[in-house]
Short mmCIF file of C-alpha atoms and ligand atoms in Angstrom, two decimals:
data_model
loop_
_atom_site.label_atom_id
_atom_site.label_comp_id
_atom_site.label_asym_id
_atom_site.label_seq_id
_atom_site.Cartn_x
_atom_site.Cartn_y
_atom_site.Cartn_z
CA MET A 901 6.19 32.17 -5.29
CA SER A 902 5.08 32.48 -1.10
CA LEU A 903 5.08 28.53 0.49
CA VAL A 904 1.97 28.05 2.51
CA PHE A 905 0.21 24.85 3.00
CA ASP A 906 -1.51 22.99 5.40
CA HIS A 907 -0.38 19.37 6.62
CA ILE A 908 -0.99 16.81 8.97
CA THR A 909 1.50 14.56 10.55
CA LEU A 910 0.32 11.41 11.56
CA GLY A 911 1.77 10.22 15.15
CA GLN A 912 3.37 7.11 15.00
CA ARG A 913 6.56 5.03 15.92
CA VAL A 914 8.75 3.15 13.04
CA ARG A 915 11.45 0.87 14.06
CA PHE A 916 13.60 -0.10 11.68
CA ALA A 917 16.46 -2.72 11.37
CA ALA A 918 16.73 -6.30 10.22
CA GLY A 919 17.10 -8.92 12.17
CA HIS A 920 15.54 -7.70 15.09
CA ALA A 921 11.97 -7.85 15.06
CA ALA A 922 11.63 -10.08 18.24
CA ASP A 923 13.96 -8.06 20.39
CA ASN A 924 12.58 -4.80 19.00
CA LEU A 925 8.43 -6.46 19.62
CA ALA A 926 9.80 -6.97 23.33
CA ALA A 927 10.63 -3.60 24.03
CA GLU A 928 7.82 -2.32 22.47
CA VAL A 929 5.55 -4.56 24.36
CA ASP A 930 7.50 -3.24 27.46
CA ARG A 931 6.96 0.29 26.74
CA LEU A 932 3.69 0.23 26.31
CA GLY A 933 3.02 -1.62 29.55
CA ALA A 934 0.88 -4.40 27.73
CA GLU A 935 -0.37 -7.25 29.64
CA ARG A 936 -2.13 -9.21 27.31
CA VAL A 937 -0.88 -10.16 23.67
CA MET A 938 -3.86 -11.01 20.78
CA VAL A 939 -1.30 -11.73 17.70
CA ILE A 940 -3.06 -11.84 15.00
CA ALA A 941 -1.15 -13.19 11.84
CA ALA A 942 -3.13 -15.67 8.57
CA PRO A 943 -1.80 -19.66 8.73
CA GLY A 944 0.74 -17.98 5.71
CA GLU A 945 2.90 -16.13 7.66
CA ALA A 946 2.60 -18.43 11.08
CA ALA A 947 6.12 -19.24 10.74
CA LEU A 948 7.21 -15.79 10.41
CA ALA A 949 4.89 -15.19 14.23
CA GLU A 950 6.96 -17.65 15.49
CA THR A 951 10.27 -15.40 15.07
CA VAL A 952 8.82 -12.47 15.83
CA THR A 953 7.19 -13.01 19.13
CA ALA A 954 9.70 -15.52 20.58
CA ASP A 955 10.62 -12.84 23.44
CA ILE A 956 6.67 -11.51 24.53
CA ASP A 957 4.42 -13.91 26.52
CA VAL A 958 1.09 -14.45 23.78
CA THR A 959 -2.53 -14.77 25.11
CA VAL A 960 -3.82 -15.60 22.26
CA HIS A 961 -2.92 -16.30 18.56
CA HIS A 962 -5.51 -15.64 15.80
CA ASP A 963 -5.15 -16.55 12.35
CA ASP A 964 -8.76 -16.03 10.85
CA VAL A 965 -7.35 -13.79 8.14
CA ALA A 966 -8.65 -12.70 4.89
CA PRO A 967 -8.39 -10.61 1.76
CA HIS A 968 -9.82 -7.45 2.35
CA VAL A 969 -11.40 -8.38 5.78
CA PRO A 970 -14.55 -9.72 5.29
CA LEU A 971 -17.27 -8.11 8.39
CA ASP A 972 -17.94 -11.56 9.99
CA LYS A 973 -13.87 -12.02 9.98
CA ALA A 974 -13.82 -8.57 11.45
CA ASP A 975 -17.25 -9.72 14.36
CA LYS A 976 -14.92 -12.60 15.81
CA ALA A 977 -11.81 -11.33 16.00
CA ARG A 978 -13.24 -8.27 18.00
CA THR A 979 -14.52 -10.77 20.28
CA VAL A 980 -11.62 -13.07 20.63
CA ALA A 981 -9.96 -9.87 21.91
CA THR A 982 -12.63 -8.75 23.90
CA GLU A 983 -13.09 -12.36 25.94
CA ASN A 984 -9.56 -12.26 26.09
CA GLY A 985 -8.90 -9.45 27.87
CA ILE A 986 -6.81 -8.34 25.42
CA ASP A 987 -4.80 -4.84 25.76
CA LEU A 988 -2.65 -4.53 23.07
CA LEU A 989 -2.90 -6.50 19.24
CA VAL A 990 -0.06 -7.52 17.33
CA SER A 991 -0.67 -8.03 13.25
CA ILE A 992 2.00 -10.08 11.88
CA GLY A 993 1.84 -10.38 7.97
CA GLY A 994 0.60 -8.85 5.01
CA GLY A 995 -1.99 -5.60 4.58
CA SER A 996 -5.07 -8.07 4.78
CA THR A 997 -2.97 -9.18 8.18
CA THR A 998 -3.06 -5.94 8.87
CA GLY A 999 -6.18 -4.43 7.87
CA LEU A 1000 -7.98 -7.48 10.37
CA ALA A 1001 -6.28 -5.64 13.31
CA LYS A 1002 -7.37 -2.22 12.55
CA ALA A 1003 -11.06 -3.93 11.78
CA VAL A 1004 -10.75 -4.82 15.82
CA ALA A 1005 -8.90 -1.73 16.45
CA MET A 1006 -11.95 0.46 15.24
CA THR A 1007 -14.19 -0.97 17.29
CA THR A 1008 -12.34 -1.65 20.73
CA GLY A 1009 -9.99 0.71 20.36
CA LEU A 1010 -7.25 -1.14 21.59
CA PRO A 1011 -3.48 -0.04 20.24
CA ILE A 1012 -1.83 -2.27 17.00
CA VAL A 1013 1.88 -3.07 16.51
CA ALA A 1014 1.85 -3.74 12.77
CA VAL A 1015 4.98 -5.86 11.88
CA PRO A 1016 4.28 -5.93 8.21
CA THR A 1017 5.61 -8.32 5.64
CA THR A 1018 5.13 -7.22 2.22
CA TYR A 1019 5.43 -4.30 1.16
CA ALA A 1020 1.89 -2.80 0.60
CA GLY A 1021 1.86 0.02 3.35
CA SER A 1022 -1.33 -0.11 5.06
CA GLU A 1023 0.80 -0.25 8.42
CA ALA A 1024 1.63 3.80 8.00
CA THR A 1025 -2.32 4.62 7.34
CA ASN A 1026 -4.79 5.62 9.25
CA VAL A 1027 -7.03 3.78 6.55
CA TRP A 1028 -9.49 0.84 7.66
CA GLY A 1029 -11.28 -1.64 4.75
CA LEU A 1030 -14.16 -3.98 5.48
CA THR A 1031 -15.68 -6.24 2.86
CA GLU A 1032 -19.22 -7.06 3.33
CA SER A 1033 -21.69 -8.71 0.28
CA ALA A 1034 -18.46 -8.39 -2.21
CA ARG A 1035 -19.10 -4.42 -1.09
CA LYS A 1036 -15.81 -2.83 -0.22
CA THR A 1037 -16.06 0.30 2.57
CA THR A 1038 -13.53 2.12 3.31
CA GLY A 1039 -12.67 4.74 5.69
CA VAL A 1040 -10.48 7.10 7.69
CA ASP A 1041 -9.81 6.83 11.68
CA ASP A 1042 -6.81 7.60 13.90
CA LYS A 1043 -8.10 5.33 16.02
CA VAL A 1044 -6.69 2.45 13.56
CA LEU A 1045 -3.41 4.16 12.42
CA PRO A 1046 -0.67 1.77 14.38
CA THR A 1047 1.05 2.95 18.12
CA THR A 1048 4.15 1.06 16.40
CA VAL A 1049 5.70 0.00 13.32
CA ILE A 1050 8.12 -2.46 12.87
CA TYR A 1051 10.14 -3.28 10.18
CA ASP A 1052 12.49 -6.08 9.69
CA ALA A 1053 13.60 -6.84 5.41
CA THR A 1054 14.48 -10.32 6.74
CA LEU A 1055 10.75 -11.13 7.02
CA THR A 1056 10.14 -9.85 3.43
CA LEU A 1057 13.04 -12.07 2.00
CA SER A 1058 10.52 -15.01 1.69
CA LEU A 1059 8.11 -12.93 -0.42
CA PRO A 1060 8.47 -14.37 -4.04
CA VAL A 1061 9.76 -11.94 -6.81
CA GLU A 1062 6.56 -11.70 -8.81
CA LEU A 1063 4.74 -10.56 -5.20
CA SER A 1064 7.15 -8.18 -4.56
CA ILE A 1065 7.58 -6.58 -7.64
CA ALA A 1066 3.70 -5.65 -8.19
CA SER A 1067 3.53 -4.95 -4.26
CA GLY A 1068 6.69 -2.52 -4.83
CA LEU A 1069 4.85 -0.96 -7.92
CA ASN A 1070 1.56 0.15 -5.53
CA GLY A 1071 4.01 1.65 -3.58
CA MET A 1072 5.46 3.06 -6.54
CA ALA A 1073 2.03 4.21 -7.47
CA HIS A 1074 1.77 6.01 -4.15
CA CYS A 1075 4.62 8.23 -4.26
CA ILE A 1076 4.11 9.11 -8.01
CA ASP A 1077 -0.14 9.90 -7.34
CA SER A 1078 1.14 11.53 -4.59
CA MET A 1079 2.67 14.29 -6.37
CA TRP A 1080 -0.37 15.72 -7.43
CA ALA A 1081 -2.89 14.23 -5.40
CA PRO A 1082 -6.00 16.59 -3.51
CA ARG A 1083 -3.61 16.93 -0.51
CA ALA A 1084 -0.57 17.26 -2.23
CA ASP A 1085 2.49 19.43 -0.62
CA PRO A 1086 6.22 19.68 0.06
CA ILE A 1087 6.32 17.39 3.39
CA ASN A 1088 4.10 14.45 1.38
CA ARG A 1089 5.62 15.39 -2.31
CA ALA A 1090 9.38 14.83 -0.40
CA LEU A 1091 8.34 11.36 1.54
CA ALA A 1092 7.04 10.61 -2.76
CA ALA A 1093 10.54 11.43 -4.36
CA GLU A 1094 12.26 9.58 -1.23
CA GLY A 1095 10.43 6.79 -1.85
CA ILE A 1096 10.59 6.78 -5.37
CA ARG A 1097 14.27 6.12 -4.97
CA ALA A 1098 14.67 4.16 -2.56
CA LEU A 1099 12.01 1.83 -4.43
CA ALA A 1100 13.77 2.47 -7.36
CA ALA A 1101 16.70 1.17 -6.22
CA GLY A 1102 14.91 -1.54 -4.49
CA LEU A 1103 13.09 -3.12 -6.63
CA PRO A 1104 15.72 -4.47 -9.16
CA ALA A 1105 18.46 -5.72 -6.84
CA ILE A 1106 15.08 -8.02 -5.54
CA LYS A 1107 14.38 -9.28 -9.14
CA HIS A 1108 18.50 -10.06 -9.30
CA ASP A 1109 18.13 -11.84 -5.87
CA PRO A 1110 15.25 -12.30 -3.68
CA GLN A 1111 17.70 -12.86 -0.81
CA ASP A 1112 19.36 -9.04 -1.65
CA LEU A 1113 19.15 -7.96 2.68
CA ALA A 1114 19.94 -4.23 1.25
CA GLY A 1115 17.31 -4.31 -1.29
CA ARG A 1116 14.69 -5.65 0.29
CA GLU A 1117 15.48 -3.33 3.04
CA GLN A 1118 15.24 -0.29 0.29
CA ALA A 1119 11.71 -1.32 -0.48
CA LEU A 1120 10.58 -1.43 2.34
CA TYR A 1121 11.95 2.30 3.82
CA GLY A 1122 10.27 3.42 0.00
CA ALA A 1123 7.00 1.04 1.10
CA TYR A 1124 6.16 2.60 4.41
CA LEU A 1125 7.40 6.93 3.10
CA SER A 1126 4.70 5.79 0.39
CA ALA A 1127 2.55 4.59 2.53
CA VAL A 1128 3.43 8.09 4.38
CA ALA A 1129 2.96 10.11 1.21
CA PHE A 1130 -0.60 8.50 0.34
CA ALA A 1131 -1.88 8.75 3.11
CA SER A 1132 -1.42 12.61 4.06
CA ALA A 1133 -2.29 13.45 0.14
CA GLY A 1134 -4.72 11.48 -0.66
CA SER A 1135 -6.21 10.17 -3.96
CA GLY A 1136 -5.22 10.92 -7.17
CA LEU A 1137 -5.97 10.25 -10.41
CA HIS A 1138 -4.13 6.91 -10.48
CA HIS A 1139 -6.02 5.70 -8.26
CA LYS A 1140 -9.68 6.98 -8.70
CA ILE A 1141 -8.75 4.63 -11.61
CA CYS A 1142 -7.70 1.43 -10.11
CA HIS A 1143 -10.30 1.97 -7.37
CA VAL A 1144 -13.16 1.89 -10.01
CA LEU A 1145 -11.32 -1.43 -12.19
CA GLY A 1146 -10.84 -3.27 -8.68
CA GLY A 1147 -14.54 -2.62 -7.25
CA ALA A 1148 -16.27 -2.80 -10.82
CA TYR A 1149 -14.45 -5.64 -12.32
CA ASP A 1150 -12.80 -7.65 -9.76
CA MET A 1151 -9.56 -7.10 -10.44
CA PRO A 1152 -5.81 -8.22 -8.39
CA HIS A 1153 -4.88 -4.84 -6.16
CA ALA A 1154 -0.91 -5.07 -6.90
CA GLU A 1155 -1.04 -6.04 -10.23
CA THR A 1156 -4.13 -3.09 -11.94
CA HIS A 1157 -1.85 -0.70 -10.10
CA ALA A 1158 1.70 -2.04 -11.65
CA THR A 1159 -0.03 -1.93 -14.79
CA VAL A 1160 -1.99 1.02 -15.25
CA LEU A 1161 0.57 3.45 -13.22
CA PRO A 1162 2.98 4.91 -17.13
CA TYR A 1163 -0.40 5.83 -19.09
CA VAL A 1164 -1.40 8.19 -15.89
CA LEU A 1165 2.07 9.63 -16.12
CA ALA A 1166 2.40 10.15 -19.80
CA LEU A 1167 -0.74 12.10 -19.16
CA ASN A 1168 -0.14 13.83 -16.64
CA ALA A 1169 3.65 14.43 -16.94
CA ALA A 1170 3.73 17.54 -19.28
CA ALA A 1171 0.55 18.74 -17.25
CA ALA A 1172 2.77 18.98 -14.56
CA PRO A 1173 6.31 19.57 -15.11
CA GLU A 1174 7.40 20.53 -11.71
CA ALA A 1175 6.22 17.07 -10.37
CA ALA A 1176 7.38 15.29 -13.38
CA SER A 1177 10.88 16.96 -12.95
CA ARG A 1178 11.08 16.10 -8.96
CA ILE A 1179 9.95 12.16 -10.16
CA ALA A 1180 12.80 12.36 -12.90
CA ALA A 1181 15.31 13.39 -10.84
CA ALA A 1182 14.02 10.76 -8.23
CA PHE A 1183 14.56 8.14 -11.02
CA GLY A 1184 18.00 9.76 -12.14
CA SER A 1185 16.49 9.51 -15.86
CA ALA A 1186 16.24 12.79 -17.81
CA THR A 1187 12.25 12.24 -17.93
CA ALA A 1188 9.77 10.86 -16.01
CA VAL A 1189 8.23 8.43 -17.95
CA GLU A 1190 12.10 7.26 -19.38
CA GLY A 1191 12.47 6.37 -15.20
CA LEU A 1192 9.29 4.75 -15.11
CA ASN A 1193 9.49 2.78 -18.48
CA ALA A 1194 13.42 1.24 -17.79
CA LEU A 1195 12.41 0.18 -14.21
CA ARG A 1196 9.71 -1.81 -15.86
CA ALA A 1197 11.59 -2.60 -18.59
CA THR A 1198 13.94 -4.02 -15.66
CA LEU A 1199 11.06 -6.11 -13.59
CA ASP A 1200 9.15 -7.45 -16.18
CA ALA A 1201 6.53 -5.45 -14.67
CA PRO A 1202 2.81 -6.21 -14.89
CA ARG A 1203 1.83 -5.30 -18.54
CA ALA A 1204 -1.49 -5.63 -19.92
CA LEU A 1205 -5.10 -5.20 -18.27
CA GLN A 1206 -6.48 -7.83 -20.42
CA ASP A 1207 -4.09 -10.05 -18.11
CA TYR A 1208 -5.58 -9.67 -15.43
CA GLY A 1209 -9.54 -9.71 -16.21
CA LEU A 1210 -10.95 -6.28 -18.18
CA ALA A 1211 -13.24 -7.01 -20.97
CA GLU A 1212 -12.42 -4.82 -23.67
CA GLU A 1213 -16.40 -4.22 -24.19
CA ASN A 1214 -16.16 -3.49 -20.05
CA ILE A 1215 -13.86 0.47 -21.24
CA PRO A 1216 -16.78 2.52 -22.21
CA GLU A 1217 -18.27 1.59 -19.23
CA ALA A 1218 -15.11 1.98 -16.97
CA ALA A 1219 -14.53 5.36 -18.14
CA GLU A 1220 -17.82 6.53 -17.64
CA LYS A 1221 -17.88 5.35 -14.02
CA ILE A 1222 -14.08 7.11 -13.57
CA LEU A 1223 -15.12 10.00 -15.02
CA PRO A 1224 -16.96 12.06 -11.73
CA VAL A 1225 -14.61 10.72 -9.58
CA VAL A 1226 -11.82 12.71 -11.26
CA PRO A 1227 -10.23 14.56 -8.92
CA GLU A 1228 -10.50 18.32 -9.84
CA THR A 1229 -6.59 18.95 -8.30
CA ASN A 1230 -5.76 16.97 -11.31
CA PRO A 1231 -3.23 18.59 -13.47
CA ARG A 1232 -4.81 18.53 -16.06
CA ALA A 1233 -8.75 18.28 -17.70
CA VAL A 1234 -9.58 14.54 -18.33
CA SER A 1235 -12.05 13.87 -20.70
CA ARG A 1236 -14.54 10.38 -21.31
CA ALA A 1237 -12.00 9.70 -24.53
CA ASP A 1238 -9.38 10.54 -22.54
CA LEU A 1239 -10.02 7.60 -19.57
CA GLU A 1240 -11.45 5.81 -22.84
CA GLU A 1241 -8.16 6.18 -24.65
CA LEU A 1242 -5.58 5.53 -21.39
CA LEU A 1243 -7.83 2.34 -20.36
CA ARG A 1244 -7.78 0.72 -24.29
CA ALA A 1245 -3.55 1.14 -23.99
CA ALA A 1246 -3.48 -0.24 -20.91
CA HIS A 1247 -6.00 -2.79 -21.51
CA ALA A 1248 -3.21 -4.01 -25.00
CA GLY A 1249 -0.62 -2.86 -22.59
CA SER A 1250 1.10 -0.92 -25.47
CA THR A 1251 3.39 1.00 -23.51
CA ARG A 1252 6.16 -2.14 -22.49
P1 LIG B 903 -1.97 -9.82 1.99
O1 LIG B 903 -1.45 -8.90 2.41
O2 LIG B 903 -2.82 -10.75 0.87
O3 LIG B 903 -0.20 -10.66 0.83
C1 LIG B 903 -0.83 -11.88 -0.30
C2 LIG B 903 -0.08 -13.22 0.11
O4 LIG B 903 1.06 -12.76 0.39
C3 LIG B 903 -0.79 -14.17 1.73
O5 LIG B 903 -1.33 -15.07 1.44
C4 LIG B 903 0.00 -13.49 2.51
O6 LIG B 903 0.07 -14.55 3.76
C5 LIG B 903 1.69 -13.89 1.96
N1 LIG B 903 2.47 -13.24 2.64
C6 LIG B 903 2.49 -12.06 3.83
N2 LIG B 903 4.04 -11.85 3.79
C7 LIG B 903 5.00 -12.83 3.02
C8 LIG B 903 6.26 -12.94 2.80
N3 LIG B 903 7.25 -12.14 3.93
N4 LIG B 903 6.64 -14.81 3.09
C9 LIG B 903 5.06 -14.89 1.70
N5 LIG B 903 4.26 -14.87 2.02
C10 LIG B 903 4.22 -13.94 2.25
O7 LIG B 903 -1.82 -8.74 0.24
P2 LIG B 903 -1.05 -7.29 0.61
O8 LIG B 903 -1.02 -7.29 -0.79
O9 LIG B 903 0.34 -6.83 1.21
O10 LIG B 903 -2.06 -6.26 1.43
C11 LIG B 903 -3.16 -6.17 0.13
C12 LIG B 903 -4.20 -6.07 1.13
O11 LIG B 903 -4.00 -5.09 2.05
C13 LIG B 903 -5.48 -5.06 -0.15
O12 LIG B 903 -6.56 -5.85 0.50
C14 LIG B 903 -5.82 -3.69 0.32
O13 LIG B 903 -6.85 -2.85 0.05
C15 LIG B 903 -4.84 -3.76 1.61
N6 LIG B 903 -4.13 -2.25 1.66
C16 LIG B 903 -4.79 -1.78 2.81
C17 LIG B 903 -4.19 -0.60 2.43
C18 LIG B 903 -4.82 1.00 4.04
O14 LIG B 903 -4.09 1.76 4.10
N7 LIG B 903 -5.75 -0.01 4.45
C19 LIG B 903 -3.08 0.17 2.06
C20 LIG B 903 -2.78 -0.79 0.81
C21 LIG B 903 -2.87 -1.73 0.87
#
């Protein structure tokens, strides 16, 4: 079969070195010629931000960060940036903090240097999100893609184990769904396969010892690859299901992804033998499903949607909402009955 694809690689510098966030940030500020820096970090991330900014001059610190980027918080941060004549945004924190910096970049065109401290992966995508009156809107704009990402695994040592696992499995979902997403191609599949390998190596090490720096490095590297693969391949069936559940029933982002993933993999694997064998090879297991389930068992992963706010009586309605957004490229046809069955199993947690 001939090899034909149409792939876009997003332009971004990545500096990855444990213990070097502060000097790497100083080098980037210098390289970009920035003179008025706005640092965005949530109050819970202030100690990390202090360490990371030790070698630079900061014009203004901004800590008014909230989950899912409420529009009023975005407007406030935009005003702070404009009033202070800012020429560089530096975000230090999780996906919520990166998201606020993206909202400022979207309207001001300011460059971002992102220093992530979780495995959310927002720093490696050109996707923004904003929330107004409890409604989340997302979109794609290259202006919000951070110019540089600085990874330093020592910054993630304080991330609690449960959050690390849920957020790492969210990354795993980016990788697995990328194998059959609408714009899946040989490049993003290669990145996804390496992301699966790295996350499958890093997460058990973190579970065993949260201070294991090598495990943290693997997880962070895997999270980056997962986000690059996802931004390139787009949303597959798994992400469509989780987007509906998160939006309609206010379910937690990372835990919902972690719970739904094995059911989508079990549904699609037989219809996508090439993807399934690549996933299995990345896990080093006999089959893709066995590899994921063994990892989930080791991690004691989030298990049942009923634990995260999905009521059983909402399942038919949820299936109804998901059906029209099932990607045409999904490796097999998916009916309302298939979706109901999948949601019932995930609701009860019937696979481990
Ligand atoms: P988060 O940013 O809300 O962080 C969760 C909590 O962990 C916060 O209280 C934070 O202060 C704390 N925290 C962060 N780093 C820490 C550390 N090293 N040690 C201790 N505590 C720490 O959650 P998240 O999972 O990082 O991000 C989720 C958000 O990111 C969601 O809104 C999601 O939609 C968004 N997201 C966006 C994209 C994108 O491409 N635009 C991709 C993935 C996620």
